[in-house]
Short mmCIF file of C-alpha atoms and ligand atoms in Angstrom, two decimals:
data_model
loop_
_atom_site.label_atom_id
_atom_site.label_comp_id
_atom_site.label_asym_id
_atom_site.label_seq_id
_atom_site.Cartn_x
_atom_site.Cartn_y
_atom_site.Cartn_z
CA UNK A 23 15.45 -18.10 8.40
CA UNK A 24 16.74 -16.82 11.83
CA UNK A 25 16.11 -18.91 14.86
CA UNK A 26 14.19 -22.11 14.29
CA UNK A 27 11.82 -20.66 17.07
CA UNK A 28 11.38 -17.99 19.01
CA UNK A 29 10.49 -20.37 22.07
CA UNK A 30 12.64 -19.59 24.99
CA UNK A 31 14.93 -22.52 26.60
CA UNK A 32 13.70 -22.33 30.19
CA UNK A 33 16.19 -24.57 31.64
CA UNK A 34 19.17 -22.07 30.35
CA UNK A 35 17.07 -19.30 31.42
CA UNK A 36 16.99 -20.44 34.93
CA UNK A 37 20.31 -21.42 34.83
CA UNK A 38 21.51 -17.74 33.69
CA UNK A 39 19.39 -16.08 36.49
CA UNK A 40 21.16 -18.21 38.63
CA UNK A 41 24.31 -17.06 37.55
CA UNK A 42 23.47 -13.41 38.36
CA UNK A 43 24.35 -14.16 42.18
CA UNK A 44 28.21 -14.44 41.31
CA UNK A 45 30.49 -12.39 43.52
CA UNK A 46 33.22 -12.53 41.48
CA UNK A 47 34.40 -13.17 37.49
CA UNK A 48 35.73 -16.74 38.90
CA UNK A 49 32.53 -17.82 40.06
CA UNK A 50 30.63 -16.38 37.06
CA UNK A 51 32.82 -18.71 34.58
CA UNK A 52 32.36 -21.72 36.74
CA UNK A 53 28.61 -21.20 36.47
CA UNK A 54 28.78 -20.71 32.60
CA UNK A 55 31.19 -23.94 32.56
CA UNK A 56 28.09 -25.88 33.99
CA UNK A 57 25.74 -24.79 31.71
CA UNK A 58 27.68 -25.69 29.01
CA UNK A 59 28.28 -29.09 30.17
CA UNK A 60 24.45 -29.48 30.50
CA UNK A 61 23.97 -28.42 27.33
CA UNK A 62 22.02 -30.86 25.20
CA UNK A 63 24.03 -32.87 23.04
CA UNK A 64 22.06 -32.27 19.91
CA UNK A 65 21.10 -28.88 18.51
CA UNK A 66 17.25 -30.48 17.88
CA UNK A 67 16.55 -30.07 21.73
CA UNK A 68 18.06 -26.40 21.93
CA UNK A 69 15.78 -25.63 18.94
CA UNK A 70 18.93 -25.03 16.45
CA UNK A 71 20.19 -22.42 18.62
CA UNK A 72 23.51 -23.95 19.75
CA UNK A 73 25.70 -22.13 17.83
CA UNK A 74 24.64 -18.85 18.87
CA UNK A 75 24.32 -20.28 22.70
CA UNK A 76 27.85 -21.56 22.67
CA UNK A 77 29.03 -18.20 21.18
CA UNK A 78 27.31 -16.14 23.78
CA UNK A 79 28.34 -18.62 26.82
CA UNK A 80 32.06 -18.19 25.59
CA UNK A 81 31.71 -14.21 25.47
CA UNK A 82 30.49 -14.20 28.98
CA UNK A 83 33.28 -16.70 29.96
CA UNK A 84 35.87 -14.47 28.58
CA UNK A 85 34.77 -10.86 30.11
CA UNK A 86 37.40 -9.37 32.01
CA UNK A 87 35.42 -8.19 34.69
CA UNK A 88 32.15 -9.11 36.57
CA UNK A 89 30.36 -6.16 35.67
CA UNK A 90 30.88 -6.88 31.90
CA UNK A 91 29.85 -10.49 32.40
CA UNK A 92 26.86 -9.88 34.27
CA UNK A 93 25.58 -7.35 31.25
CA UNK A 94 26.23 -10.46 29.03
CA UNK A 95 24.02 -12.45 30.99
CA UNK A 96 21.40 -10.33 31.34
CA UNK A 97 21.77 -9.93 27.15
CA UNK A 98 21.50 -13.46 26.81
CA UNK A 99 18.61 -14.04 29.08
CA UNK A 100 16.54 -11.45 27.23
CA UNK A 101 17.83 -12.54 23.82
CA UNK A 102 16.15 -16.17 25.13
CA UNK A 103 13.25 -15.20 26.59
CA UNK A 104 11.76 -12.19 24.77
CA UNK A 105 10.71 -11.09 21.65
CA UNK A 106 11.66 -7.68 20.15
CA UNK A 107 11.06 -6.56 16.30
CA UNK A 108 10.33 -3.50 14.35
CA UNK A 109 7.05 -2.74 13.07
CA UNK A 110 7.86 -3.70 9.50
CA UNK A 111 9.47 -7.43 9.92
CA UNK A 112 9.55 -10.23 12.37
CA UNK A 113 13.51 -10.48 12.69
CA UNK A 114 13.73 -10.70 16.39
CA UNK A 115 16.33 -8.20 17.26
CA UNK A 116 17.35 -9.69 20.60
CA UNK A 117 18.34 -12.54 18.10
CA UNK A 118 20.12 -10.90 15.58
CA UNK A 119 22.95 -12.86 15.47
CA UNK A 120 21.43 -15.98 14.38
CA UNK A 121 19.97 -14.37 11.03
CA UNK A 122 23.41 -15.06 9.27
CA UNK A 123 21.12 -15.64 6.03
CA UNK A 124 19.46 -12.10 5.62
CA UNK A 125 21.99 -9.55 3.48
CA UNK A 126 22.48 -6.34 4.89
CA UNK A 127 25.44 -5.33 2.28
CA UNK A 128 24.66 -3.56 -0.76
CA UNK A 129 26.53 -5.98 -3.09
CA UNK A 130 25.05 -9.29 -3.74
CA UNK A 131 27.16 -11.83 -5.35
CA UNK A 132 25.04 -14.85 -5.31
CA UNK A 133 26.55 -18.03 -7.12
CA UNK A 134 23.37 -19.83 -7.98
CA UNK A 135 19.85 -19.47 -7.82
CA UNK A 136 17.68 -21.10 -5.70
CA UNK A 137 15.82 -23.96 -7.53
CA UNK A 138 14.14 -25.58 -4.72
CA UNK A 139 10.26 -26.95 -4.79
CA UNK A 140 8.47 -25.67 -8.03
CA UNK A 141 11.37 -22.67 -8.84
CA UNK A 142 12.84 -22.87 -11.94
CA UNK A 143 15.00 -20.90 -14.27
CA UNK A 144 12.72 -21.86 -17.01
CA UNK A 145 11.30 -18.44 -17.64
CA UNK A 146 13.66 -16.26 -19.57
CA UNK A 147 13.89 -13.14 -17.70
CA UNK A 148 12.67 -14.18 -14.31
CA UNK A 149 14.43 -12.99 -11.24
CA UNK A 150 16.25 -15.43 -8.57
CA UNK A 151 13.83 -16.33 -5.81
CA UNK A 152 16.56 -14.59 -3.12
CA UNK A 153 15.48 -11.60 -3.99
CA UNK A 154 11.75 -11.36 -3.25
CA UNK A 155 12.68 -13.68 -0.04
CA UNK A 156 15.49 -10.83 1.23
CA UNK A 157 13.04 -8.18 0.31
CA UNK A 158 9.51 -9.80 2.22
CA UNK A 159 11.74 -10.96 5.46
CA UNK A 160 13.35 -7.61 5.57
CA UNK A 161 10.31 -5.16 4.67
CA UNK A 162 6.88 -7.09 5.72
CA UNK A 163 5.72 -9.44 8.28
CA UNK A 164 3.65 -12.55 8.63
CA UNK A 165 0.34 -12.15 7.49
CA UNK A 166 1.05 -8.68 5.87
CA UNK A 167 0.37 -8.28 1.80
CA UNK A 168 2.82 -7.92 -0.95
CA UNK A 169 2.05 -6.85 -4.67
CA UNK A 170 4.14 -7.76 -7.74
CA UNK A 171 3.45 -5.65 -10.78
CA UNK A 172 4.83 -7.49 -13.00
CA UNK A 173 4.79 -11.16 -11.72
CA UNK A 174 6.05 -13.31 -14.86
CA UNK A 175 6.54 -16.86 -13.90
CA UNK A 176 5.38 -16.19 -10.05
CA UNK A 177 8.81 -16.22 -8.42
CA UNK A 178 7.64 -13.49 -5.75
CA UNK A 179 4.20 -15.53 -5.23
CA UNK A 180 6.22 -18.59 -4.56
CA UNK A 181 8.45 -17.18 -1.98
CA UNK A 182 5.23 -15.25 -0.33
CA UNK A 183 3.36 -18.22 0.23
CA UNK A 184 6.66 -20.02 1.90
CA UNK A 185 7.31 -17.35 4.13
CA UNK A 186 3.60 -16.43 4.91
CA UNK A 187 3.02 -13.66 3.23
CA UNK A 188 -0.45 -12.69 1.29
CA UNK A 189 0.73 -12.12 -2.50
CA UNK A 190 -1.17 -10.44 -5.00
CA UNK A 191 0.65 -10.57 -8.62
CA UNK A 192 -0.32 -8.50 -11.99
CA UNK A 193 0.69 -9.66 -14.94
CA UNK A 194 0.10 -8.84 -18.77
CA UNK A 195 0.13 -11.99 -20.44
CA UNK A 196 -3.02 -14.65 -19.95
CA UNK A 197 -0.54 -17.72 -20.49
CA UNK A 198 1.76 -16.08 -17.47
CA UNK A 199 -0.74 -15.69 -15.28
CA UNK A 200 -2.18 -19.07 -15.61
CA UNK A 201 1.54 -20.62 -15.39
CA UNK A 202 2.39 -18.70 -12.07
CA UNK A 203 -1.05 -19.88 -10.67
CA UNK A 204 -0.60 -23.84 -11.40
CA UNK A 205 3.10 -23.51 -9.93
CA UNK A 206 1.25 -21.87 -6.66
CA UNK A 207 -1.25 -24.23 -6.85
CA UNK A 208 1.61 -27.14 -6.68
CA UNK A 209 3.56 -25.47 -3.84
CA UNK A 210 2.83 -26.10 -0.16
CA UNK A 211 0.56 -23.16 1.50
CA UNK A 212 1.48 -24.17 5.36
CA UNK A 213 0.64 -20.61 6.20
CA UNK A 214 -2.66 -20.53 4.33
CA UNK A 215 -2.27 -17.13 2.93
CA UNK A 216 -3.94 -16.08 -0.33
CA UNK A 217 -1.70 -16.14 -3.54
CA UNK A 218 -2.86 -15.24 -6.72
CA UNK A 219 -2.04 -13.73 -10.11
CA UNK A 220 -4.21 -11.49 -11.83
CA UNK A 221 -4.36 -10.48 -15.48
CA UNK A 222 -3.94 -6.88 -16.53
CA UNK A 223 -2.04 -3.86 -17.00
CA UNK A 224 -0.33 -2.71 -13.93
CA UNK A 225 -0.25 0.87 -14.98
CA UNK A 226 -4.00 1.06 -15.42
CA UNK A 227 -5.53 -1.95 -13.63
CA UNK A 228 -8.03 -0.86 -10.74
CA UNK A 229 -5.90 -2.14 -7.95
CA UNK A 230 -7.66 -1.41 -5.00
CA UNK A 231 -10.85 -3.04 -6.46
CA UNK A 232 -8.64 -6.40 -7.10
CA UNK A 233 -7.28 -6.25 -3.66
CA UNK A 234 -10.83 -6.07 -2.20
CA UNK A 235 -11.63 -9.09 -3.76
CA UNK A 236 -9.32 -10.99 -1.54
CA UNK A 237 -10.09 -9.17 1.49
CA UNK A 238 -7.78 -5.89 1.78
CA UNK A 239 -7.49 -2.42 0.42
CA UNK A 240 -3.44 -1.94 0.90
CA UNK A 241 -0.55 -3.86 0.65
CA UNK A 242 2.78 -3.49 2.71
CA UNK A 243 5.52 -4.16 0.00
CA UNK A 244 5.66 -3.65 -3.76
CA UNK A 245 8.05 -5.33 -5.44
CA UNK A 246 8.54 -4.60 -9.50
CA UNK A 247 10.77 -6.28 -11.82
CA UNK A 248 9.98 -4.57 -15.48
CA UNK A 249 11.38 -5.79 -18.58
CA UNK A 250 14.69 -4.10 -18.95
CA UNK A 251 13.32 -2.23 -21.85
CA UNK A 252 13.43 -4.26 -24.92
CA UNK A 253 16.24 -6.65 -23.86
CA UNK A 254 13.55 -9.24 -24.03
CA UNK A 255 10.57 -8.54 -25.87
CA UNK A 256 7.73 -10.34 -23.63
CA UNK A 257 4.66 -10.30 -25.87
CA UNK A 258 3.03 -8.28 -28.44
CA UNK A 259 0.76 -6.27 -26.41
CA UNK A 260 1.43 -2.50 -27.10
CA UNK A 261 1.12 -1.90 -23.01
CA UNK A 262 3.84 -4.28 -22.70
CA UNK A 263 6.94 -2.17 -21.31
CA UNK A 264 9.22 -4.20 -23.71
CA UNK A 265 7.22 -2.84 -26.51
CA UNK A 266 7.79 0.99 -25.68
CA UNK A 267 9.77 2.53 -28.35
CA UNK A 268 12.01 4.75 -26.46
CA UNK A 269 13.43 5.17 -23.47
CA UNK A 270 11.29 8.39 -22.60
CA UNK A 271 8.17 6.07 -23.38
CA UNK A 272 9.57 3.40 -21.00
CA UNK A 273 9.86 6.07 -18.23
CA UNK A 274 6.51 7.43 -18.93
CA UNK A 275 4.62 3.93 -18.79
CA UNK A 276 6.97 2.98 -15.55
CA UNK A 277 6.12 6.43 -14.09
CA UNK A 278 2.44 5.55 -14.48
CA UNK A 279 2.73 2.01 -12.96
CA UNK A 280 4.49 3.80 -9.97
CA UNK A 281 1.53 6.51 -9.63
CA UNK A 282 -0.68 3.50 -9.75
CA UNK A 283 0.76 1.23 -6.73
CA UNK A 284 1.35 4.60 -4.73
CA UNK A 285 -2.50 4.43 -4.45
CA UNK A 286 -2.39 0.97 -2.84
CA UNK A 287 0.88 1.07 -0.62
CA UNK A 288 0.72 1.77 2.96
CA UNK A 289 2.62 5.01 3.83
CA UNK A 290 5.77 4.29 5.36
CA UNK A 291 6.37 1.03 3.47
CA UNK A 292 8.74 -0.03 0.92
CA UNK A 293 8.78 -0.27 -3.13
CA UNK A 294 11.49 -2.55 -4.52
CA UNK A 295 12.29 -2.11 -8.11
CA UNK A 296 14.74 -4.74 -9.91
CA UNK A 297 16.26 -3.43 -13.21
CA UNK A 298 19.09 -3.49 -15.20
CA UNK A 299 20.70 -1.08 -17.79
CA UNK A 300 21.14 -1.74 -21.42
CA UNK A 301 23.33 -0.96 -24.60
CA UNK A 302 21.79 1.38 -27.66
CA UNK A 303 23.89 1.82 -30.46
CA UNK A 304 27.30 1.07 -28.71
CA UNK A 305 26.12 3.55 -25.68
CA UNK A 306 25.53 2.49 -22.26
CA UNK A 307 22.23 3.23 -21.27
CA UNK A 308 21.62 3.79 -17.70
CA UNK A 309 18.31 2.85 -17.42
CA UNK A 310 18.44 1.72 -13.86
CA UNK A 311 19.08 4.97 -12.45
CA UNK A 312 16.72 6.67 -15.12
CA UNK A 313 14.09 4.55 -13.73
CA UNK A 314 15.17 4.96 -10.15
CA UNK A 315 14.68 8.85 -10.74
CA UNK A 316 11.10 8.51 -12.22
CA UNK A 317 10.39 6.55 -8.66
CA UNK A 318 11.78 9.51 -6.38
CA UNK A 319 9.66 12.28 -8.24
CA UNK A 320 6.72 10.33 -6.80
CA UNK A 321 6.64 10.94 -3.19
CA UNK A 322 9.64 8.03 -2.45
CA UNK A 323 12.51 8.16 -0.36
CA UNK A 324 15.62 6.12 -2.10
CA UNK A 325 16.64 3.93 0.79
CA UNK A 326 19.32 1.73 -0.85
CA UNK A 327 21.13 0.21 -3.81
CA UNK A 328 22.13 -2.84 -4.27
CA UNK A 329 24.04 -4.11 -6.82
CA UNK A 330 23.51 -7.97 -7.90
CA UNK A 331 25.60 -9.99 -9.91
CA UNK A 332 24.37 -11.88 -12.87
CA UNK A 333 24.82 -15.60 -12.34
CA UNK A 334 26.20 -17.44 -15.36
CA UNK A 335 23.25 -19.42 -17.05
CA UNK A 336 24.49 -22.86 -19.14
CA UNK A 337 23.30 -20.49 -22.36
CA UNK A 338 25.73 -17.60 -21.47
CA UNK A 339 28.49 -19.54 -20.55
CA UNK A 340 28.92 -20.87 -23.92
CA UNK A 341 28.70 -17.56 -25.36
CA UNK A 342 31.07 -16.46 -22.53
CA UNK A 343 34.00 -16.40 -24.62
CA UNK A 344 33.00 -14.90 -27.50
CA UNK A 345 31.64 -11.67 -25.89
CA UNK A 346 34.87 -11.76 -24.07
CA UNK A 347 36.30 -11.07 -27.09
CA UNK A 348 34.06 -8.98 -28.89
CA UNK A 349 34.11 -6.62 -25.51
CA UNK A 350 38.10 -6.29 -26.18
CA UNK A 351 37.50 -5.52 -29.80
CA UNK A 352 34.73 -3.04 -29.09
CA UNK A 353 36.49 -1.45 -25.84
CA UNK A 354 33.49 -2.14 -24.06
CA UNK A 355 32.35 -4.16 -20.76
CA UNK A 356 29.94 -6.76 -20.30
CA UNK A 357 27.18 -6.65 -18.38
CA UNK A 358 27.27 -8.88 -14.85
CA UNK A 359 24.97 -6.49 -12.90
CA UNK A 360 21.73 -5.28 -12.47
CA UNK A 361 20.30 -3.20 -9.38
CA UNK A 362 17.78 -3.59 -6.44
CA UNK A 363 16.28 -0.21 -5.61
CA UNK A 364 14.73 0.19 -2.54
CA UNK A 365 12.22 3.36 -1.59
CA UNK A 366 10.03 4.21 0.98
CA UNK A 367 6.59 5.91 0.52
CA UNK A 368 6.72 8.73 2.71
C1 SAM B 16 11.21 -9.36 -15.98
S1 SAM B 16 9.89 -10.05 -16.06
C2 SAM B 16 9.34 -10.24 -14.69
C3 SAM B 16 9.64 -11.81 -14.03
C4 SAM B 16 9.43 -12.28 -12.54
N1 SAM B 16 9.85 -11.20 -11.55
C5 SAM B 16 9.61 -13.41 -12.33
O1 SAM B 16 10.50 -13.83 -11.58
O2 SAM B 16 8.81 -14.49 -13.49
C6 SAM B 16 8.73 -8.73 -16.38
C7 SAM B 16 7.16 -9.50 -16.70
O3 SAM B 16 6.56 -7.90 -17.13
C8 SAM B 16 5.13 -8.25 -17.60
N2 SAM B 16 4.79 -6.96 -18.09
C9 SAM B 16 4.85 -6.37 -18.90
N3 SAM B 16 4.29 -5.00 -19.02
C10 SAM B 16 3.43 -5.22 -18.12
C11 SAM B 16 2.53 -4.17 -18.13
N4 SAM B 16 2.01 -3.29 -18.26
N5 SAM B 16 1.56 -5.02 -16.60
C12 SAM B 16 1.94 -5.99 -16.31
N6 SAM B 16 2.61 -6.91 -16.52
C13 SAM B 16 3.65 -6.70 -17.44
C14 SAM B 16 5.86 -9.39 -18.88
O4 SAM B 16 5.06 -9.80 -19.27
C15 SAM B 16 6.89 -10.27 -18.18
O5 SAM B 16 6.12 -11.39 -17.81
#
């Protein structure tokens, strides 16, 4: 993700520093042409930064004035030799152009789920790994702590381990706890982080005691991917949000979960809520926005609403025609999106 290495390329930095002695824009262009000629042929020797470097060098060479060109030189020297990050992630802002894998738009159309390593689409109702990956990359630093209150098959935990974040999941169904922990154990743990799923009810679990077991008291990011009410019934447990008998009960249960996580999330850090809407007796129930409102009642400010497509699964594809016919007959629209709500604890 982002630059392959934050190591400066010392030779190029030296060459750029020498460029600053140019007395004219022509002289500057000649120096840049020499740097381009000297660039190692392989991207590996440049720590994978060749595209970025080439575009920056071109920008310098195309500058119309010496002053502008030297400004670009200075900026490139800084980006090659200094790391500048914000307090909540490891993104090197001096090399922001290299993070083309980080999404910043509010509409996410993802063609397919990441099924690398132990990720599978096997658990009905799991989210695509891209969601926790994007969120952890933007809102946590390496070595920080993430809590997933509805861990399911452990998608967040697998991504957390890959990205070097300590990740704790809470899950109501013991069989899913065992399943998630099995997957995590078979995934490489290069950063030697703590990753575990614990059995419990997120609304009532003593989160601080759970976290203490692992050597922390608070987390820096919370990810919540609750059932979308009864769209999928996950278990027979009455504490399971998919068994709420009405929207009101569901909102009350989710509210208690938010109150509970607020006790362990650091102030100024983020909570991510992934949820979709549903139909009931032919009416569209805006469950996403109703749940969003419950969160904002509890000391969180809304920072973004991302709309994400539902990718076609094989099962859905077979039923597509039938649903399209039903939609035309019934005068309704077929769900193709869900929401990723982003909040900050104030
Ligand atoms: C939408 S799924 C989450 C899927 C997960 N993001 C993944 O990728 O596998 C919701 C999960 O919440 C669990 N759940 C429901 N009520 C719960 C509660 N009160 N506390 C903890 N987990 C709960 C369900 O068993 C289910 O596994």
